[in-house]
Short mmCIF file of C-alpha atoms in Angstrom, two decimals:
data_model
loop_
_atom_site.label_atom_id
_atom_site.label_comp_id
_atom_site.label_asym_id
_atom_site.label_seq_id
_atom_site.Cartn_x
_atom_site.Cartn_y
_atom_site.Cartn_z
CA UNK A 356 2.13 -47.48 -176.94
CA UNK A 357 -0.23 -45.87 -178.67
CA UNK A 358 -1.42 -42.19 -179.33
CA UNK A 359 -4.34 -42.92 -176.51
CA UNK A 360 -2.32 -44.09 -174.39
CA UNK A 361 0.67 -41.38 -174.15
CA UNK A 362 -2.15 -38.94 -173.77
CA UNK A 363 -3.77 -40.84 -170.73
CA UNK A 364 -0.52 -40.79 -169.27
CA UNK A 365 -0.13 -37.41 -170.34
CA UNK A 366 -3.49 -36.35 -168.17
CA UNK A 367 -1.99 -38.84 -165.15
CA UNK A 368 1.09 -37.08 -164.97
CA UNK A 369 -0.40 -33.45 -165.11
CA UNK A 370 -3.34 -34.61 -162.55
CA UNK A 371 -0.15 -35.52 -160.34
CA UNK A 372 1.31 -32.61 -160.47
CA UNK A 373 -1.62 -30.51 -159.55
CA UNK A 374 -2.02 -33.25 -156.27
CA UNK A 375 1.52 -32.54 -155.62
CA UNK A 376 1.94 -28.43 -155.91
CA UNK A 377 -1.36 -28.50 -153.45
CA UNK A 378 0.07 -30.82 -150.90
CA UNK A 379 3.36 -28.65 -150.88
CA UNK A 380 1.33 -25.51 -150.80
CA UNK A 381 -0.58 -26.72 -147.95
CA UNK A 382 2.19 -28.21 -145.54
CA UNK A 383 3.73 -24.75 -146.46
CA UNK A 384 0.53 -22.43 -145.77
CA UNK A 385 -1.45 -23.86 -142.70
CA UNK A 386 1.39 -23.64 -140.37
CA UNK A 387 1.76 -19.96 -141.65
CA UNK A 388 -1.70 -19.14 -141.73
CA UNK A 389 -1.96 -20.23 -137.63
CA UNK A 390 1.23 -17.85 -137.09
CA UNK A 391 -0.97 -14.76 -138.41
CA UNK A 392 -4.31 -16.58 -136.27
CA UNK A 393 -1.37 -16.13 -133.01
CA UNK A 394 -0.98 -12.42 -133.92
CA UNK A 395 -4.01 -11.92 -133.68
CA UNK A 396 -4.83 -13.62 -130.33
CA UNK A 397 -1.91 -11.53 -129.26
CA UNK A 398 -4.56 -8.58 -130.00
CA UNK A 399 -7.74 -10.66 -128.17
CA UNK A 400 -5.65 -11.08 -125.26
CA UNK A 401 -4.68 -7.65 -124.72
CA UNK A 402 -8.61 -6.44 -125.37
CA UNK A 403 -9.78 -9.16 -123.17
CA UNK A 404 -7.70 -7.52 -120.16
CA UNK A 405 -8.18 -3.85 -121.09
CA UNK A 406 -11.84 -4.59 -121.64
CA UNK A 407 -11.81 -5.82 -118.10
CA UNK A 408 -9.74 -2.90 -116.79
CA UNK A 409 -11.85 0.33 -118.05
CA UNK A 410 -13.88 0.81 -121.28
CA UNK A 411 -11.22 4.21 -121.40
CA UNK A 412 -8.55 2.10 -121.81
CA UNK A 413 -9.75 -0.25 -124.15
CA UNK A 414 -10.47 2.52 -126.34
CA UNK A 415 -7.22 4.30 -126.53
CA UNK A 416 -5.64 1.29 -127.15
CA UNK A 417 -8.33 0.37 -130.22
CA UNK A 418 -7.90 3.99 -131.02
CA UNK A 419 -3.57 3.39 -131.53
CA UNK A 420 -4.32 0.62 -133.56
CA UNK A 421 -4.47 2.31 -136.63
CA UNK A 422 -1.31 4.25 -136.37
CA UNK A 423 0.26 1.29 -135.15
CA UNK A 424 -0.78 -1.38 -137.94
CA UNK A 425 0.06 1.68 -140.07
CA UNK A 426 3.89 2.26 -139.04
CA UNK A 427 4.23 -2.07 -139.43
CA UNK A 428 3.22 -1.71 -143.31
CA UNK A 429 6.81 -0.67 -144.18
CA UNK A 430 8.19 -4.24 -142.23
CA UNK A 431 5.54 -6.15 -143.37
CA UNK A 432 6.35 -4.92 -147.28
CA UNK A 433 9.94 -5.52 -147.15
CA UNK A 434 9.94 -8.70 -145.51
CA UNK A 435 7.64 -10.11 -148.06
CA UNK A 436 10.18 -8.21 -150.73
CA UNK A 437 12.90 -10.50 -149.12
CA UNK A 438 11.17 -14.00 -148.76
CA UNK A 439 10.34 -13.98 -152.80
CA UNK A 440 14.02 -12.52 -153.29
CA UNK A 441 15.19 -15.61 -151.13
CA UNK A 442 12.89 -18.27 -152.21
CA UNK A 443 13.99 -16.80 -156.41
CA UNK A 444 17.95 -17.54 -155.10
CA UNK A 445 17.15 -20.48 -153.17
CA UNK A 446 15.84 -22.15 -156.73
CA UNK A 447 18.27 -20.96 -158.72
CA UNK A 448 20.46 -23.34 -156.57
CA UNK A 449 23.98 -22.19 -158.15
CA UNK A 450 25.25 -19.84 -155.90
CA UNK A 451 22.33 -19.14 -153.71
CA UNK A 452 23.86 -19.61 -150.70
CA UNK A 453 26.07 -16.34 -151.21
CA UNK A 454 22.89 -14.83 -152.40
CA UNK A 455 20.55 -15.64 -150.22
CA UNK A 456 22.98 -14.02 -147.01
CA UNK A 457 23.15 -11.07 -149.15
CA UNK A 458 19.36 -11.06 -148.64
CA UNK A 459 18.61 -11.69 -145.39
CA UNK A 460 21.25 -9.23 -143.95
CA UNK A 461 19.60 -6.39 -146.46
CA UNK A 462 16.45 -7.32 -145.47
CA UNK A 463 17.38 -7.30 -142.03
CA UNK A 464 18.85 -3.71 -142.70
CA UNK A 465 15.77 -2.77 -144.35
CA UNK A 466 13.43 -3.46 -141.23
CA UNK A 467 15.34 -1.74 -139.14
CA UNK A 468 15.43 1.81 -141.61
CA UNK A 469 11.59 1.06 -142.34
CA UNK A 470 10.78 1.48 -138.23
CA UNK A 471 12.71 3.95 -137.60
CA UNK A 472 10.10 6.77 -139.16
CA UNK A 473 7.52 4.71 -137.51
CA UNK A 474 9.03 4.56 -134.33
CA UNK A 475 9.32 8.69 -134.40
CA UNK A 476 5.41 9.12 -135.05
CA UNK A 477 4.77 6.73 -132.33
CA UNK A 478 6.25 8.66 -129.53
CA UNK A 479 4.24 11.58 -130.76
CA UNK A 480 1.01 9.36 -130.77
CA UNK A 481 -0.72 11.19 -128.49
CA UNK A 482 -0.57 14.50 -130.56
CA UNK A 483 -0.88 13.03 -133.96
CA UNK A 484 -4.39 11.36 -132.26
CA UNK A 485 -5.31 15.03 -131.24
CA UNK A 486 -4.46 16.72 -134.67
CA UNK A 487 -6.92 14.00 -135.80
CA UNK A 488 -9.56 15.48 -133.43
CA UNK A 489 -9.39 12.49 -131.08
CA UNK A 490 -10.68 13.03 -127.35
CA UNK A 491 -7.75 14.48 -125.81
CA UNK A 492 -7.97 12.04 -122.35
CA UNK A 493 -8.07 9.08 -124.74
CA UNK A 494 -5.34 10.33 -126.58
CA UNK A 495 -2.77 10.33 -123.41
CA UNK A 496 -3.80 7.14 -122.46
CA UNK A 497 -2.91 6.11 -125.94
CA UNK A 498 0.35 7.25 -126.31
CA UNK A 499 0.99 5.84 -122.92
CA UNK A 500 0.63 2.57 -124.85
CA UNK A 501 2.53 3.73 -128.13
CA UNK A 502 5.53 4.57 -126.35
CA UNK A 503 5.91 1.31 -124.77
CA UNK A 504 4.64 -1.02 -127.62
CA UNK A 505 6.89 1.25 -129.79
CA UNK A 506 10.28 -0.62 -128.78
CA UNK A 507 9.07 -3.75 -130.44
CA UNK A 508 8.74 -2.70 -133.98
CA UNK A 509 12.53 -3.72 -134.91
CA UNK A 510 12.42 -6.30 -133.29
CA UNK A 511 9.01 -7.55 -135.19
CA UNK A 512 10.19 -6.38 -138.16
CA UNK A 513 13.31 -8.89 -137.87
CA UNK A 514 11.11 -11.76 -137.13
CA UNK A 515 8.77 -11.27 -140.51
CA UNK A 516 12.16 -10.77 -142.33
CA UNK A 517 13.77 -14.26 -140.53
CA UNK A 518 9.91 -16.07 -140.83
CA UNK A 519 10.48 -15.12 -144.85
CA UNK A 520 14.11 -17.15 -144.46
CA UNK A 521 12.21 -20.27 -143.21
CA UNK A 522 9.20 -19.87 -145.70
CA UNK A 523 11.99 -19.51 -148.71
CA UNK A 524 13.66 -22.94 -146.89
CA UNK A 525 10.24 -24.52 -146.70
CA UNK A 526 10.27 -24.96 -143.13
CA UNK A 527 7.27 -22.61 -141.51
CA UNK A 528 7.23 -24.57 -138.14
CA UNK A 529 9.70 -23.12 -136.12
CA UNK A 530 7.69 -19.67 -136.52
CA UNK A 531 4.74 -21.38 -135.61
CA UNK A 532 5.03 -23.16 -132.62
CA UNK A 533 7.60 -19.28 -131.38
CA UNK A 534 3.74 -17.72 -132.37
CA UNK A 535 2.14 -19.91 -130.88
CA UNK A 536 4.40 -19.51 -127.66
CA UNK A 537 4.55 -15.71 -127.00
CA UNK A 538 0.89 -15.63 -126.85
CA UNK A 539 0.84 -16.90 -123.30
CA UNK A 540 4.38 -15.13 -122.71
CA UNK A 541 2.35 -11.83 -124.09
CA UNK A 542 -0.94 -12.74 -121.62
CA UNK A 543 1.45 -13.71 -118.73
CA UNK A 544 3.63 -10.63 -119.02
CA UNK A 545 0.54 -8.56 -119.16
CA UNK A 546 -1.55 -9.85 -116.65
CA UNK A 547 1.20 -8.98 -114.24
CA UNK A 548 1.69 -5.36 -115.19
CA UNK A 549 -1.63 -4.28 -116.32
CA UNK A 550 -3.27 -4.96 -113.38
CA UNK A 551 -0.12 -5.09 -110.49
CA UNK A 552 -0.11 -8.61 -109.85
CA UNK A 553 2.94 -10.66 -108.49
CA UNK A 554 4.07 -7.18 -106.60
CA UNK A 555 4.59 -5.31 -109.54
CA UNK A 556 3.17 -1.96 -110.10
CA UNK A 557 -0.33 -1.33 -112.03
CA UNK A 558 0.80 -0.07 -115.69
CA UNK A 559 -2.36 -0.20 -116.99
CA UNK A 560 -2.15 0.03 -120.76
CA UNK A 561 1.26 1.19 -120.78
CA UNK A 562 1.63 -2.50 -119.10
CA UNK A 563 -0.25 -3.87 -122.20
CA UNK A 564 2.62 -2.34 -124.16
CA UNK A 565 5.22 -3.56 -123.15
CA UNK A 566 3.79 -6.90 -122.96
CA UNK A 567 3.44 -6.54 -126.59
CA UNK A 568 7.57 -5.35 -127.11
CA UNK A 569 8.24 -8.21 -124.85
CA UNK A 570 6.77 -11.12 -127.09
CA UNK A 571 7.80 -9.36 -130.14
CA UNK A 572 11.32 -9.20 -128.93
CA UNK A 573 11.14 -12.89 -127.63
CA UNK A 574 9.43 -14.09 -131.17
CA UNK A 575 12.74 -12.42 -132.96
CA UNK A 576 15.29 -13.91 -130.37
CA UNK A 577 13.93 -17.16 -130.21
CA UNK A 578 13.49 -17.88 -134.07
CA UNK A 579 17.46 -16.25 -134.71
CA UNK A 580 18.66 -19.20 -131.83
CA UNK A 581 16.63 -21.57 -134.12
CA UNK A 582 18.09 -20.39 -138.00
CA UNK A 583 21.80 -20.22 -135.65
CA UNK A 584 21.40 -23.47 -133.73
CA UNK A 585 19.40 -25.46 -136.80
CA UNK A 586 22.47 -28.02 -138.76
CA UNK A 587 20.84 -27.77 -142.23
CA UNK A 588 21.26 -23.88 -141.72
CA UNK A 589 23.75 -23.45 -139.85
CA UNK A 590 26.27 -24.29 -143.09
CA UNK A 591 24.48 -20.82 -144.95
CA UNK A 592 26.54 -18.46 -142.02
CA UNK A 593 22.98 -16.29 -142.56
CA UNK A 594 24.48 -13.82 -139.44
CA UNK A 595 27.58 -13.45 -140.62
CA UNK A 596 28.61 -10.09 -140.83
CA UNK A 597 25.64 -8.32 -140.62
CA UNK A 598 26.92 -4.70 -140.10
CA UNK A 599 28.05 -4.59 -143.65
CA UNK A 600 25.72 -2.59 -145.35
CA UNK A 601 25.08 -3.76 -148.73
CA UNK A 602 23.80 -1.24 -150.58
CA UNK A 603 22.77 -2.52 -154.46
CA UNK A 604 21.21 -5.79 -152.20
CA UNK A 605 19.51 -3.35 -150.25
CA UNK A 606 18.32 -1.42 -153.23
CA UNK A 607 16.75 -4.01 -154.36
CA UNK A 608 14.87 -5.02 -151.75
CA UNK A 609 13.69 -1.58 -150.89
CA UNK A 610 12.71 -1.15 -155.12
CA UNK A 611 10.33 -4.62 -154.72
CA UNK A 612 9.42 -4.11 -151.11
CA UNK A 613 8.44 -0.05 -151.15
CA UNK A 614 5.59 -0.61 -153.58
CA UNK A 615 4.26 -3.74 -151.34
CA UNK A 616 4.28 -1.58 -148.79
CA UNK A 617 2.12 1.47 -150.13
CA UNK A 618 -0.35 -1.71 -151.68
CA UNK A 619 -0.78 -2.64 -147.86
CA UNK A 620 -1.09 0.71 -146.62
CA UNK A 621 -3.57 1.53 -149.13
CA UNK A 622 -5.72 -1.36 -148.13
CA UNK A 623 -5.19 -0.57 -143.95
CA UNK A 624 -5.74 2.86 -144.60
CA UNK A 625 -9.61 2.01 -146.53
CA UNK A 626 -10.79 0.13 -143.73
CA UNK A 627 -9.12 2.77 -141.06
CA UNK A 628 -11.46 5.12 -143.51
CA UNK A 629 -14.68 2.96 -143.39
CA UNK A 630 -14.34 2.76 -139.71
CA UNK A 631 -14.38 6.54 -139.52
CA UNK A 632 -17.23 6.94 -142.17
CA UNK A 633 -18.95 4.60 -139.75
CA UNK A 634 -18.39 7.09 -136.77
CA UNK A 635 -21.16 9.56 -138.06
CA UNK A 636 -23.93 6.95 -137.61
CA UNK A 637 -22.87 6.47 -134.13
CA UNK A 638 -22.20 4.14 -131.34
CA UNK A 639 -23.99 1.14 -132.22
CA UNK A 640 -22.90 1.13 -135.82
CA UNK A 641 -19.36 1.70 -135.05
CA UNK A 642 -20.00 -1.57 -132.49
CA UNK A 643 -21.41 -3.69 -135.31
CA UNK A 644 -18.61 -2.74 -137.94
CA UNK A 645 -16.23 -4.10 -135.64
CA UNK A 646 -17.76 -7.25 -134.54
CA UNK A 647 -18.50 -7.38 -138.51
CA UNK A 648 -14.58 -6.86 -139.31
CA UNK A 649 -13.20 -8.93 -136.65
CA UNK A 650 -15.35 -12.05 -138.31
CA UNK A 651 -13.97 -11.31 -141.43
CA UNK A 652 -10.37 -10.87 -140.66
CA UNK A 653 -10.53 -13.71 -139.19
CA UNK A 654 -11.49 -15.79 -141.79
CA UNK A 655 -8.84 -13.38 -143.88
CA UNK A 656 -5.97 -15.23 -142.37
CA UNK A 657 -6.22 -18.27 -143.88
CA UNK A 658 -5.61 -16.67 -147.75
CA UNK A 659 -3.46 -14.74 -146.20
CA UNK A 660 -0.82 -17.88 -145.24
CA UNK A 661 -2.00 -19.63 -148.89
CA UNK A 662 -0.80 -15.70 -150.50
CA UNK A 663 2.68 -15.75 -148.48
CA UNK A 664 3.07 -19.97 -149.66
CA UNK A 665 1.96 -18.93 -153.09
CA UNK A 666 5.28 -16.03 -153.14
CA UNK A 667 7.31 -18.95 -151.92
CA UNK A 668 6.35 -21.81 -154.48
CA UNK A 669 6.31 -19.53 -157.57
CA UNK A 670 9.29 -17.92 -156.39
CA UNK A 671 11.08 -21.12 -155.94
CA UNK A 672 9.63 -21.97 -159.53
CA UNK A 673 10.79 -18.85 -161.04
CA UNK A 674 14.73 -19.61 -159.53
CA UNK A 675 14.75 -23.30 -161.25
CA UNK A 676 13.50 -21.57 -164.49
CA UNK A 677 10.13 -23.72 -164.50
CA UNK A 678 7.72 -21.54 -165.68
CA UNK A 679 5.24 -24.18 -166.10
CA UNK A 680 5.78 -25.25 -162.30
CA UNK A 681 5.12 -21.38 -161.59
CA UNK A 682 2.35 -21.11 -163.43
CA UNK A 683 0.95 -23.98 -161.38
CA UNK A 684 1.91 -22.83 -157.88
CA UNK A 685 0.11 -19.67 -158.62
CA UNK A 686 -3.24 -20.92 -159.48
CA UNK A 687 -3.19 -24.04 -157.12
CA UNK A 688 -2.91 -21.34 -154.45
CA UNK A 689 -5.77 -18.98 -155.78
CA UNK A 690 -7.70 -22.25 -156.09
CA UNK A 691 -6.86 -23.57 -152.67
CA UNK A 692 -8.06 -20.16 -151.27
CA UNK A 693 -11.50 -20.31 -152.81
CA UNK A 694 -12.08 -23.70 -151.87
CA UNK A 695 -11.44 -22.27 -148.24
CA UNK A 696 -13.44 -18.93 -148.65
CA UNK A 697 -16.27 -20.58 -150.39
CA UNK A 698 -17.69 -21.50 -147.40
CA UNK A 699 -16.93 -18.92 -145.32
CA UNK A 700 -18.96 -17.09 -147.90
CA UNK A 701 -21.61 -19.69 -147.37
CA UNK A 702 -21.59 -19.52 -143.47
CA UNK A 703 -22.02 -15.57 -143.62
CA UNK A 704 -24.67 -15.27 -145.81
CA UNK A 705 -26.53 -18.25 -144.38
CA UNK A 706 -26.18 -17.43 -140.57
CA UNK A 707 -24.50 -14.22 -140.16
CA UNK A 708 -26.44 -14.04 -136.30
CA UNK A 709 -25.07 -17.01 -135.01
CA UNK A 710 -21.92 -15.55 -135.32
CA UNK A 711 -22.69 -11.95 -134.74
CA UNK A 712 -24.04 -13.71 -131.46
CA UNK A 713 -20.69 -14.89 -130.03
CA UNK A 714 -20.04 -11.78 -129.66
CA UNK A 715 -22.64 -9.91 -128.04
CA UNK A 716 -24.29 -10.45 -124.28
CA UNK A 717 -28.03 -9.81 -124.97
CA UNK A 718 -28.83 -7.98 -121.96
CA UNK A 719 -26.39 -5.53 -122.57
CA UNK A 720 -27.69 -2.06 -123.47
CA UNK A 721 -28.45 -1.46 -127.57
CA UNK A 722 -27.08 -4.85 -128.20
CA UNK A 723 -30.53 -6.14 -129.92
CA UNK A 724 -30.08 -2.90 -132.41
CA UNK A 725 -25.99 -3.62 -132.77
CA UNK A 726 -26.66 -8.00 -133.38
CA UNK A 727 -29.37 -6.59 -136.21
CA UNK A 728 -26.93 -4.12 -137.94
CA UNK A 729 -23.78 -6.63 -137.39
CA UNK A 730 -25.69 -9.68 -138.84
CA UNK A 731 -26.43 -7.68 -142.41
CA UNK A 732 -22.65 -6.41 -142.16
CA UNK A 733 -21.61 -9.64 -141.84
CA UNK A 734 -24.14 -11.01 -145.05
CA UNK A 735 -22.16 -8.09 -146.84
CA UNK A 736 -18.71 -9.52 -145.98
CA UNK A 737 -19.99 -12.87 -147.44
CA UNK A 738 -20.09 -11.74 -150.59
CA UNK A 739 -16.36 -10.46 -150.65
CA UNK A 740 -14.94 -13.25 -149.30
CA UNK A 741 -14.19 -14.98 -152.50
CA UNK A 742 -12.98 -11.81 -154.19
CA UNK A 743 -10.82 -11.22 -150.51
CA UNK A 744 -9.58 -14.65 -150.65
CA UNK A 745 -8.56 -14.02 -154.63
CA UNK A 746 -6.96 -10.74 -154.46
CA UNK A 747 -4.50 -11.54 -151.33
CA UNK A 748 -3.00 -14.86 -153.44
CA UNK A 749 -3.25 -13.14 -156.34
CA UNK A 750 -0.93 -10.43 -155.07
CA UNK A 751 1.27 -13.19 -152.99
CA UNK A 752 1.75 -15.04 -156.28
CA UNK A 753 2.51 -11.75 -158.22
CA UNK A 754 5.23 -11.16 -155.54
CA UNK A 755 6.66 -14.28 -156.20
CA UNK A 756 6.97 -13.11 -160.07
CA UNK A 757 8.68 -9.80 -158.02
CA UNK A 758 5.69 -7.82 -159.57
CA UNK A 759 4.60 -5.50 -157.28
CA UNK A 760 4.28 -2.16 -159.01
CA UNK A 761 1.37 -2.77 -160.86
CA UNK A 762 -0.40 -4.40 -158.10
CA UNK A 763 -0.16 -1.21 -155.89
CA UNK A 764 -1.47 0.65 -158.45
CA UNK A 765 -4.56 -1.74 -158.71
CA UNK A 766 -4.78 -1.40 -154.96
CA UNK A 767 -4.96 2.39 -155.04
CA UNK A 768 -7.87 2.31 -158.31
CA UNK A 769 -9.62 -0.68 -156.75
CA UNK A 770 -9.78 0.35 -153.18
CA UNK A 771 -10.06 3.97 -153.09
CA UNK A 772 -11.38 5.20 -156.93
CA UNK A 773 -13.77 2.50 -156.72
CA UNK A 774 -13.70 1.03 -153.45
CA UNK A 775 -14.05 4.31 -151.24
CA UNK A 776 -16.06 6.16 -153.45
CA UNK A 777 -18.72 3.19 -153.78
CA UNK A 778 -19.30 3.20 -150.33
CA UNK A 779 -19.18 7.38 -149.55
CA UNK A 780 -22.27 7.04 -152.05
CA UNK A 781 -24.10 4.46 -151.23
CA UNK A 782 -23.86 4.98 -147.49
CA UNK A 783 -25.11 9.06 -148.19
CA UNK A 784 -26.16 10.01 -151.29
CA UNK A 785 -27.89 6.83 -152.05
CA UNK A 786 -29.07 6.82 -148.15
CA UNK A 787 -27.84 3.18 -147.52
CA UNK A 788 -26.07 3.76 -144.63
CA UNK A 789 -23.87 1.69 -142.63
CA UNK A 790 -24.79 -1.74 -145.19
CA UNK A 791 -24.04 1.23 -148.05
CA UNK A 792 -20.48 1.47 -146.62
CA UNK A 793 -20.36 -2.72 -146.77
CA UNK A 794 -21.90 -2.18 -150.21
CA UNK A 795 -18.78 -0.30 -151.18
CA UNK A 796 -16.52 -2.76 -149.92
CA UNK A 797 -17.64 -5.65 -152.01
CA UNK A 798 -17.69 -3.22 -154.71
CA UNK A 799 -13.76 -2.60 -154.41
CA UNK A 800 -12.82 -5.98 -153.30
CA UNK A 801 -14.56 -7.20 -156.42
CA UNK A 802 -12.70 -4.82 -158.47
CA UNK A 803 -9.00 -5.58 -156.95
CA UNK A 804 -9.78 -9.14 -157.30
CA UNK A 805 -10.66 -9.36 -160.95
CA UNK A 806 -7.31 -7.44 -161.64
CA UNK A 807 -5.06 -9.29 -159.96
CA UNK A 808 -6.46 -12.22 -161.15
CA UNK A 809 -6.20 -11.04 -164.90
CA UNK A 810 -2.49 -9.87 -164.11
CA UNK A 811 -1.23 -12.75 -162.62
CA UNK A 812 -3.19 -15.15 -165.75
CA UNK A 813 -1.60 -12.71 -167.97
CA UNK A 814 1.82 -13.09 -166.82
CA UNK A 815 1.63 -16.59 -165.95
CA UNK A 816 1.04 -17.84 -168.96
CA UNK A 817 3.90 -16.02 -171.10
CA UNK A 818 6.86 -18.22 -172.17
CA UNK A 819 10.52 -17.56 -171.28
CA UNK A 820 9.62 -17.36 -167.60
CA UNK A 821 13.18 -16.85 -165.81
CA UNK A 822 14.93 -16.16 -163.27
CA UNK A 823 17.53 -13.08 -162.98
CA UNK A 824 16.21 -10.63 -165.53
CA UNK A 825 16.08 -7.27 -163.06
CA UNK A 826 13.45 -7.03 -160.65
CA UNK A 827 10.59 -8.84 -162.88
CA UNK A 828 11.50 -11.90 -164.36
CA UNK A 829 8.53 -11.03 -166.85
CA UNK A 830 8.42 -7.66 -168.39
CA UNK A 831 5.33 -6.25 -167.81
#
């Protein structure tokens, strides 16, 4: 053979491995990116019926959204803490089993301490929503809603911890089709006691909440009969003893998970921020930032499942001591996801009223003025959907490096010292307004974007990439 030829089969062998890490990337992401799309629609459904009961009660259950999303950060953090733990032990192969049940029942013991706080400021809703300077009426109804959807934040927090499990074993459908499944469980339950069908009393939107515990509790239930009934995992004993509490396990998922947790509080509370920024320019541009935001979210979810397959395929990498593999599972990911947001980006800026149109009835008061303002909110979001798209896999692949430290700390510096401040000045000072506040956002995404990219290519690409070296298999 000669030197040309070892080096074409050189390039056939690396082109096949690129093929192959995004065909395992994908068969790992899409049925994870529909499981967020079904938490969402667990949201549309309970808007659609509130929206049809009273615009009151639509509103104080928009207006708990914030604290709500906020008190999940914590369960959301450590469960993505414990699916790069598991999918780390699950490569290493020699005694993973043992380590991985170590996991799971500390990660299980983390979501329940991490709701716990949350669960507190819940019941008290109502008067944290009134500190805040919220209408006091809305503020009843909205603790009304708190204290029922309250009950299903353990039980949430134990499905995100389980759905890790199954992303670590490379099997994302069981959580998929349960997703998929409690969204007519959530609309069936709630159509009952929101409105007093079937005999049962009218609930109104304390009905909507605990249609919401219900599914949660049922999406937990139903996946743990899966991971106890399943053969393949039935042999890893995952519940057994799960009262123990292992402390150093837990410590470390706590150490990884905490600052994954702050990253995604930091980027809930901007756009909790933005939305009240958005209040002092009144109705119609609070109306268009959220037909805006619920476009782009939408679109969000898709990176989203590519950022929590990227923490599972570098993580697995990392375990088998294959830094090159890593490497590859991290960029194939962040590739993958601009290949998806590209055009998304391209839709947005080229149409941004046909979509701001599915959302609006044009005979409905100011909605001429709110399609206007939504449509260049929406060309704004079209130019941070790349950088969106980047900076979620670019985080997800970090995790699965178990750096997570530094990428809070670009959170808080991208999304608040530039992020925040960008759009408080170009929305006032500069006397943009409500596109000034958009402005801002593209400024900050752009900003978080470029350095997780540059962190992740940095440590990437050093040698000696292994597993079991503390928390970071590469010192930062």
């Amino acid at each position: 053979m000669t030197e040309n030829d070892g080096e074409a089969a050189g390039a056939r062998r690396e082109r096949a491995g690129w093929w192959a890490e995004a065909r395992a990337t994908l068969l790992l992401a899409w049925p994870m990116a529909l499981t967020n799309l079904s938490q969402m629609a667990l949201l549309a459904t309970d808007a659609a019926y509130l929206g049809h009961l009273s615009t009151e009660a639509l509103a104080a259950v928009t207006l708990s959204g914030t604290l709500f999303w906020t008190m999940l950060s914590p369960g959301f953090g450590l469960s993505f803490a414990s699916a790069a733990l598991l999918a780390q032990e699950r490569g290493r192969r020699v005694g993973h089993v043992r380590a991985m049940r170590r996991t799971l029942r500390a990660g299980f013991w983390g979501a329940v301490l991490a709701a716990l706080p949350g669960m507190v400021l819940l019941w008290n809703g109502g008067a944290v929503l009134r500190l805040l300077g919220q209408d006091p009426a809305l503020a009843g109804q909205a603790q009304e809603f708190m204290r029922a959807v309250l009950w299903g934040i353990i039980p949430f927090g134990l499905f995100l911890t389980l759905r890790g499990l199954m992303a670590a074993m490379e099997r994302p459908w069981a959580p998929l089709v349960i997703g998929v499944l409690a969204v007519p469980l959530n609309a069936l339950i709630g159509w009952v006691l929101i409105f007093g069908n079937l005999g049962a009393p009218a609930l109104g939107v304390q009905g909507a909440g605990i249609a919401g515990a219900a599914a949660d509790t049922f999406m937990f239930a139903a996946l743990a009969l899966v991971v106890a009934r399943d053969r393949r995992l039935r042999r890893y004993r995952f519940f057994g003893r799960l009262w123990r509490l292992d402390l150093s396990r837990l410590g470390k998922v706590l150490w990884l998970g905490l600052p994954i947790s702050a990253q995604m509080l930091l980027e809930i509370g901007l756009f909790s921020a933005v939305g009240l920024v958005m209040g002092a320019f009144g109705a119609v541009a609070v109306a268009a930032h959220a037909i805006a935001l619920q476009i782009a979210s939408t679109t969000f979810a898709i990176p989203l499942g590519l950022a929590q397959a990227a923490t599972t395929r570098v993580g697995l990498a990392v375990g088998a001591a294959r830094p090159r593999a890593a490497w590859r599972a991290g960029w194939t990911a962040i590739l993958l996801s601009v290949a998806f947001m590209g055009p998304m980006a391209a839709v947005m800026l080229l149409a941004p009223g046909a979509l701001v149109a599915l959302f609006l009835d044009p005979a409905a008061p100011g909605a001429t003025e709110t399609a206007a303002l939504a449509a260049t909110l929406l060309f704004l979001a079209g130019l941070f959907q790349l950088s969106d798209g980047v900076q979620v896999v670019g985080a997800g692949a970090l995790r699965g490096l178990q750096d997570t430290r530094v990428p809070m700390l670009i959170a808080a510096a991208g999304y608040w010292a530039l992020g925040f401040t960008a759009a408080v000045a170009l929305a006032f000072p500069a006397g943009l307004g409500p596109p000034g506040i958009w402005a801002g956002l593209v400024v900050g995404l752009l900003g978080v974007a470029g350095a997780m990219g540059w962190r992740w290519a940095r440590l990437s690409a050093r040698g000696g990439l292994t597993a079991g070296r503390g928390l970071a298999p590469i010192a930062p």
